[in-house]
Coordinates of C-alpha atoms in Angstrom, one line a residue:
X2 CA -39.4 173.5 -23.6
X3 CA -37.2 174.1 -20.8
X4 CA -33.4 172.5 -21.2
X5 CA -33.2 169.9 -18.8
X6 CA -30.1 168.4 -16.8
X7 CA -29.9 165.2 -16.2
X8 CA -27.5 163.6 -13.1
X9 CA -27.4 160.0 -13.3
X10 CA -26.4 157.8 -10.0
X11 CA -27.9 154.8 -11.6
X12 CA -26.3 152.5 -14.2
X13 CA -24.5 155.1 -17.1
X14 CA -26.3 153.8 -20.0
X15 CA -29.5 154.0 -18.1
X16 CA -29.0 157.9 -17.5
X17 CA -27.7 158.6 -21.3
X18 CA -30.8 157.2 -23.0
X19 CA -33.2 158.9 -20.6
X20 CA -31.2 162.1 -21.5
X21 CA -32.0 161.4 -25.0
X22 CA -35.7 161.1 -24.3
X23 CA -35.4 164.4 -22.6
X24 CA -33.1 165.9 -24.9
X25 CA -31.2 167.3 -21.9
X26 CA -27.6 167.6 -20.7
X27 CA -26.2 164.9 -18.9
X28 CA -23.9 164.1 -15.8
X29 CA -22.6 160.7 -15.2
X30 CA -22.4 159.3 -11.5
X31 CA -19.2 160.4 -10.5
X32 CA -18.9 163.9 -11.9
X33 CA -15.8 163.4 -13.9
X34 CA -15.0 163.8 -17.3
X35 CA -13.9 161.3 -19.7
X36 CA -10.1 162.3 -18.7
X37 CA -10.7 161.9 -15.3
X38 CA -11.1 165.4 -14.2
X39 CA -13.6 166.3 -11.6
X40 CA -16.6 168.3 -13.5
X41 CA -18.6 170.8 -11.5
X42 CA -22.3 171.3 -12.3
X43 CA -22.8 174.7 -14.0
X44 CA -23.6 177.4 -11.3
X45 CA -27.3 178.0 -12.4
X46 CA -29.9 175.0 -13.7
X47 CA -33.4 175.6 -14.6
X48 CA -34.8 172.0 -14.4
X49 CA -33.1 168.9 -13.3
X50 CA -33.4 165.3 -13.2
X51 CA -31.6 163.2 -10.5
X52 CA -32.0 159.3 -12.1
X53 CA -31.2 157.1 -9.2
X54 CA -30.7 158.0 -5.6
X55 CA -28.1 155.4 -4.6
X56 CA -26.8 157.2 -1.5
X57 CA -24.2 154.6 -0.2
X58 CA -21.8 157.1 0.9
X59 CA -21.4 160.7 1.5
X60 CA -20.2 162.0 -1.4
X61 CA -23.2 160.4 -3.2
X62 CA -25.7 162.2 -1.2
X63 CA -23.9 165.4 -1.2
X64 CA -23.6 165.4 -5.2
X65 CA -27.5 164.9 -5.0
X66 CA -28.0 167.9 -2.6
X67 CA -25.7 170.0 -4.5
X68 CA -27.3 169.3 -7.7
X69 CA -30.7 169.9 -6.7
X70 CA -29.3 173.3 -5.0
X71 CA -28.3 174.4 -8.5
X72 CA -31.9 173.9 -9.9
X73 CA -35.1 176.0 -9.8
X74 CA -37.0 172.8 -10.0
X75 CA -35.6 169.2 -9.4
X76 CA -37.0 165.8 -9.7
X77 CA -35.4 163.0 -7.8
X78 CA -36.3 159.4 -9.0
X79 CA -35.4 156.2 -6.7
X80 CA -34.7 153.3 -9.0
X81 CA -33.7 149.8 -8.7
X82 CA -32.4 149.3 -5.1
X83 CA -32.3 152.6 -3.9
X84 CA -35.0 152.2 -1.4
X85 CA -32.8 149.5 -0.1
X86 CA -29.9 151.6 0.6
X87 CA -31.8 154.7 1.9
X88 CA -33.6 152.5 4.5
X89 CA -29.6 151.6 5.8
X90 CA -29.0 155.5 6.5
X91 CA -29.9 156.7 10.1
X92 CA -32.6 158.8 10.7
X93 CA -30.4 161.9 11.2
X94 CA -28.8 161.4 7.9
X95 CA -32.1 160.8 5.9
X96 CA -33.1 164.0 7.5
X97 CA -30.4 165.8 6.4
X98 CA -30.7 164.8 2.6
X99 CA -34.3 165.6 2.9
X100 CA -33.5 169.1 4.2
X101 CA -30.7 169.3 1.7
X102 CA -33.1 168.3 -1.4
X103 CA -35.8 170.5 0.4
X104 CA -37.6 171.7 -2.7
X105 CA -37.1 168.5 -4.8
X106 CA -40.0 166.4 -5.9
X107 CA -39.4 162.7 -5.5
X108 CA -40.8 159.9 -7.5
X109 CA -40.3 156.0 -7.6
X110 CA -40.4 153.6 -10.5
X111 CA -43.0 150.8 -9.8
X112 CA -46.6 150.9 -8.4
X113 CA -48.0 151.7 -5.4
X114 CA -46.3 149.4 -2.9
X115 CA -43.1 151.1 -3.8
X116 CA -44.7 154.4 -3.5
X117 CA -45.9 153.7 -0.1
X118 CA -42.4 152.3 1.2
X119 CA -40.7 155.5 -0.2
X120 CA -42.9 157.6 1.7
X121 CA -42.4 155.8 4.7
X122 CA -38.5 155.8 4.5
X123 CA -38.4 159.5 3.7
X124 CA -41.3 161.2 5.4
X125 CA -42.3 163.0 2.0
X126 CA -45.1 162.3 -0.6
X127 CA -43.6 160.4 -3.5
X128 CA -45.0 160.3 -7.0
X129 CA -44.9 157.4 -9.4
X130 CA -43.3 157.2 -12.8
X131 CA -43.1 154.7 -15.1
X132 CA -39.6 154.3 -16.8
X133 CA -39.4 153.4 -20.6
X134 CA -36.9 150.6 -21.6
X135 CA -33.9 151.9 -23.8
X136 CA -35.1 149.7 -26.7
X137 CA -38.8 149.5 -27.0
X138 CA -39.6 146.2 -28.6
X139 CA -42.4 145.5 -30.5
X140 CA -44.6 142.1 -30.3
X141 CA -42.6 139.1 -31.6
X142 CA -43.9 136.0 -33.0
X143 CA -42.3 133.0 -30.9
X144 CA -40.0 131.3 -33.5
X145 CA -38.4 128.7 -30.7
X146 CA -39.8 124.9 -31.2
X147 CA -39.0 124.3 -27.5
X148 CA -39.6 125.8 -24.4
X149 CA -37.5 128.3 -23.5
X150 CA -37.0 130.6 -20.2
X151 CA -35.2 134.1 -20.2
X152 CA -33.1 134.4 -16.3
X153 CA -31.6 138.1 -16.3
X154 CA -29.0 138.1 -13.4
X155 CA -26.5 140.5 -12.5
X156 CA -23.2 138.2 -12.2
X157 CA -22.1 140.8 -9.2
X158 CA -25.4 140.3 -7.3
X159 CA -26.3 136.4 -8.1
X160 CA -28.0 136.0 -4.8
X161 CA -30.2 139.3 -4.9
X162 CA -31.3 138.3 -8.5
X163 CA -32.4 134.8 -7.2
X164 CA -29.9 132.7 -9.3
X165 CA -30.0 129.6 -6.9
X166 CA -34.1 129.7 -6.7
X167 CA -33.9 129.9 -10.5
X168 CA -31.7 126.8 -10.6
X169 CA -33.6 124.8 -8.5
X170 CA -37.0 125.8 -10.7
X171 CA -34.7 124.7 -13.9
X172 CA -34.4 121.5 -12.3
X173 CA -37.7 120.5 -11.4
X174 CA -38.9 121.9 -14.7
X175 CA -36.5 119.7 -16.5
X176 CA -38.6 116.8 -15.1
X177 CA -41.8 118.2 -15.9
X178 CA -40.6 119.4 -19.5
X179 CA -37.7 117.9 -20.7
X180 CA -36.9 120.0 -24.1
X181 CA -37.1 123.1 -21.6
X182 CA -34.1 125.6 -21.8
X183 CA -33.6 128.4 -19.3
X184 CA -31.2 131.2 -20.6
X185 CA -29.5 133.2 -17.9
X186 CA -28.1 136.5 -19.3
X187 CA -26.8 139.8 -18.5
X188 CA -26.1 143.0 -20.7
X189 CA -22.3 142.1 -20.2
X190 CA -22.6 138.5 -20.5
X191 CA -22.8 136.0 -17.6
X192 CA -19.9 133.5 -16.5
X193 CA -20.9 129.5 -16.4
X194 CA -21.3 128.3 -13.2
X195 CA -20.7 124.9 -11.8
X196 CA -23.5 122.2 -10.8
X197 CA -26.3 123.9 -12.7
X198 CA -29.1 121.7 -14.4
X199 CA -28.2 120.1 -17.9
X200 CA -31.1 122.4 -19.3
X201 CA -29.5 125.8 -18.2
X202 CA -27.4 127.8 -20.6
X203 CA -25.2 130.6 -19.5
X204 CA -24.9 133.2 -22.0
X205 CA -21.0 134.3 -21.4
X206 CA -21.2 137.3 -23.6
X207 CA -23.7 140.1 -24.2
X208 CA -26.8 139.2 -26.6
X209 CA -26.1 140.4 -29.9
X210 CA -29.8 140.6 -31.1
X211 CA -32.1 141.1 -28.4
X212 CA -35.2 141.0 -30.6
X213 CA -33.9 137.7 -31.7
X214 CA -33.4 136.4 -28.2
X215 CA -37.1 137.4 -27.2
X216 CA -38.4 135.6 -30.0
X217 CA -37.2 132.6 -28.8
X218 CA -38.4 132.9 -25.4
X219 CA -41.9 131.5 -24.0
X220 CA -41.5 133.2 -20.6
X221 CA -39.1 135.3 -18.7
X222 CA -38.4 134.9 -14.7
X223 CA -37.3 137.0 -12.4
X224 CA -36.6 136.5 -8.4
X225 CA -35.4 139.6 -6.6
X226 CA -35.1 140.4 -2.8
X227 CA -36.7 143.6 -3.7
X228 CA -39.6 144.9 -5.4
X229 CA -38.1 146.8 -8.5
X230 CA -39.7 147.6 -11.8
X231 CA -37.4 145.5 -13.9
X232 CA -36.5 146.7 -17.1
X233 CA -35.7 143.2 -18.8
X234 CA -39.4 142.4 -17.3
X235 CA -41.0 145.4 -19.3
X236 CA -38.9 144.4 -22.6
X237 CA -40.3 141.0 -22.3
X238 CA -43.6 142.3 -21.8
X239 CA -43.7 144.5 -24.9
X240 CA -42.6 141.8 -27.0
X241 CA -45.5 139.8 -26.1
X242 CA -43.7 137.3 -23.6
X243 CA -45.3 135.9 -20.1
X244 CA -43.5 137.0 -16.9
X245 CA -43.5 135.5 -13.7
X246 CA -42.0 137.2 -10.7
X247 CA -41.4 136.5 -6.8
X248 CA -42.8 140.2 -5.7
X249 CA -43.9 143.4 -6.8
X250 CA -47.2 144.8 -8.3
X251 CA -46.3 144.9 -12.0
X252 CA -49.3 144.8 -13.8
X253 CA -50.1 141.8 -16.1
X254 CA -47.3 140.1 -14.0
X255 CA -48.1 136.7 -12.5
X256 CA -46.6 136.5 -8.9
X257 CA -45.8 133.2 -7.4
X258 CA -43.5 132.6 -4.2
X259 CA -42.9 128.8 -4.1
X260 CA -40.8 126.7 -6.8
X261 CA -43.4 124.2 -7.3
X262 CA -46.0 126.5 -8.2
X263 CA -43.6 128.3 -10.8
X264 CA -43.1 124.9 -12.1
X265 CA -46.8 124.3 -12.5
X266 CA -47.5 127.6 -14.3
X267 CA -44.5 126.8 -16.6
X268 CA -46.2 123.5 -17.2
X269 CA -49.4 125.3 -18.1
X270 CA -47.9 128.0 -20.2
X271 CA -46.3 124.8 -21.9
X272 CA -49.4 123.2 -22.5
X273 CA -50.7 126.1 -24.9
X274 CA -50.6 125.2 -28.3
X275 CA -47.4 127.1 -29.7
X276 CA -49.2 129.2 -32.4
X277 CA -51.5 130.6 -29.6
X278 CA -48.7 131.1 -27.1
X279 CA -46.7 133.1 -29.9
X280 CA -49.3 136.0 -29.0
X281 CA -50.8 134.4 -25.6
X282 CA -49.8 137.6 -23.8
X283 CA -50.8 140.4 -26.1
X284 CA -52.7 142.3 -23.6
X285 CA -49.5 142.7 -21.7
X286 CA -47.9 144.1 -24.5
X287 CA -50.5 146.5 -25.5
X288 CA -50.4 147.8 -21.7
X289 CA -46.5 148.5 -21.5
X290 CA -46.2 150.2 -24.9
X291 CA -49.1 152.8 -23.9
X292 CA -47.9 153.2 -20.1
X293 CA -44.0 152.9 -20.4
X294 CA -43.3 154.7 -23.7
X295 CA -40.8 157.5 -24.0
X296 CA -43.4 160.1 -24.7
X297 CA -45.1 159.4 -21.4
X298 CA -42.0 159.2 -19.4
X299 CA -41.4 162.6 -20.7
X300 CA -44.7 164.1 -20.2
X301 CA -44.7 162.9 -16.7
X302 CA -41.3 164.7 -16.0
X303 CA -42.8 167.8 -17.2
X304 CA -45.9 167.4 -14.9
X305 CA -43.5 166.7 -11.9
X306 CA -41.5 169.8 -13.0
X307 CA -44.8 171.7 -13.3
X308 CA -43.9 172.6 -16.8
X309 CA -45.7 172.3 -20.1
X310 CA -44.9 169.7 -22.6
X311 CA -44.7 172.5 -25.7

């Protein structure tokens, strides 16, 4: 098996755990060592994987071009909001990027709509890839006695992650399900907000035990401005939880745009007998365990690198 070098422009821990799956070497998003000194890529690399293509400045773009230029084969993955950033670049800048990474193979996390959007932006063949979560959660029984909904929101981008819409849904749900609780959380914690409905809980520190946290949820809710494959949605699916979203084409997810429609769906889920609701979305769990496993991810990377996984 060839040794892979991973260069990450996504969240650092994201690149680190994918690096563990691929058993490769890792460079962080700014190319610096822990003591702050700039690190150079090796002069020659056999195979490379770029995690994240967040080209919001010339330095980030040039780093990907330099990295791809040193590899014999290279895979560049669009993740998260990379496509939004790429859209904002002028056609000339995008053309420079494509010329600089001419031999790279591009892929995007998500379904067919993400792939088609990426191809329309960069004008090149794009493949799909299913990213595995950092933690592969097993299906969990539902331990909560009330009706709890998980809402993952980045505190730096609350509007992008749909916090206002979630607050509106929480308020409407409180009227229909008096014992409902909406839990707003993030990997580093989420500060409390004013004027939130009384059934909203803000987890101001990181969740210490995600297994226990997911065991309390009947549903996971996500409302983003852009169609991305949400790691939190995948984690919830793996744990056998129901997921409602406003856009995208993630399999087994219910897509609703209107707040009232979301509330009606939450009421419907709440009407399911608790013992049945505990395993209500078992087929969703099975799908994501099969298709978003670390083994499938590694296999797909080697397919894109045109190498055998042996």
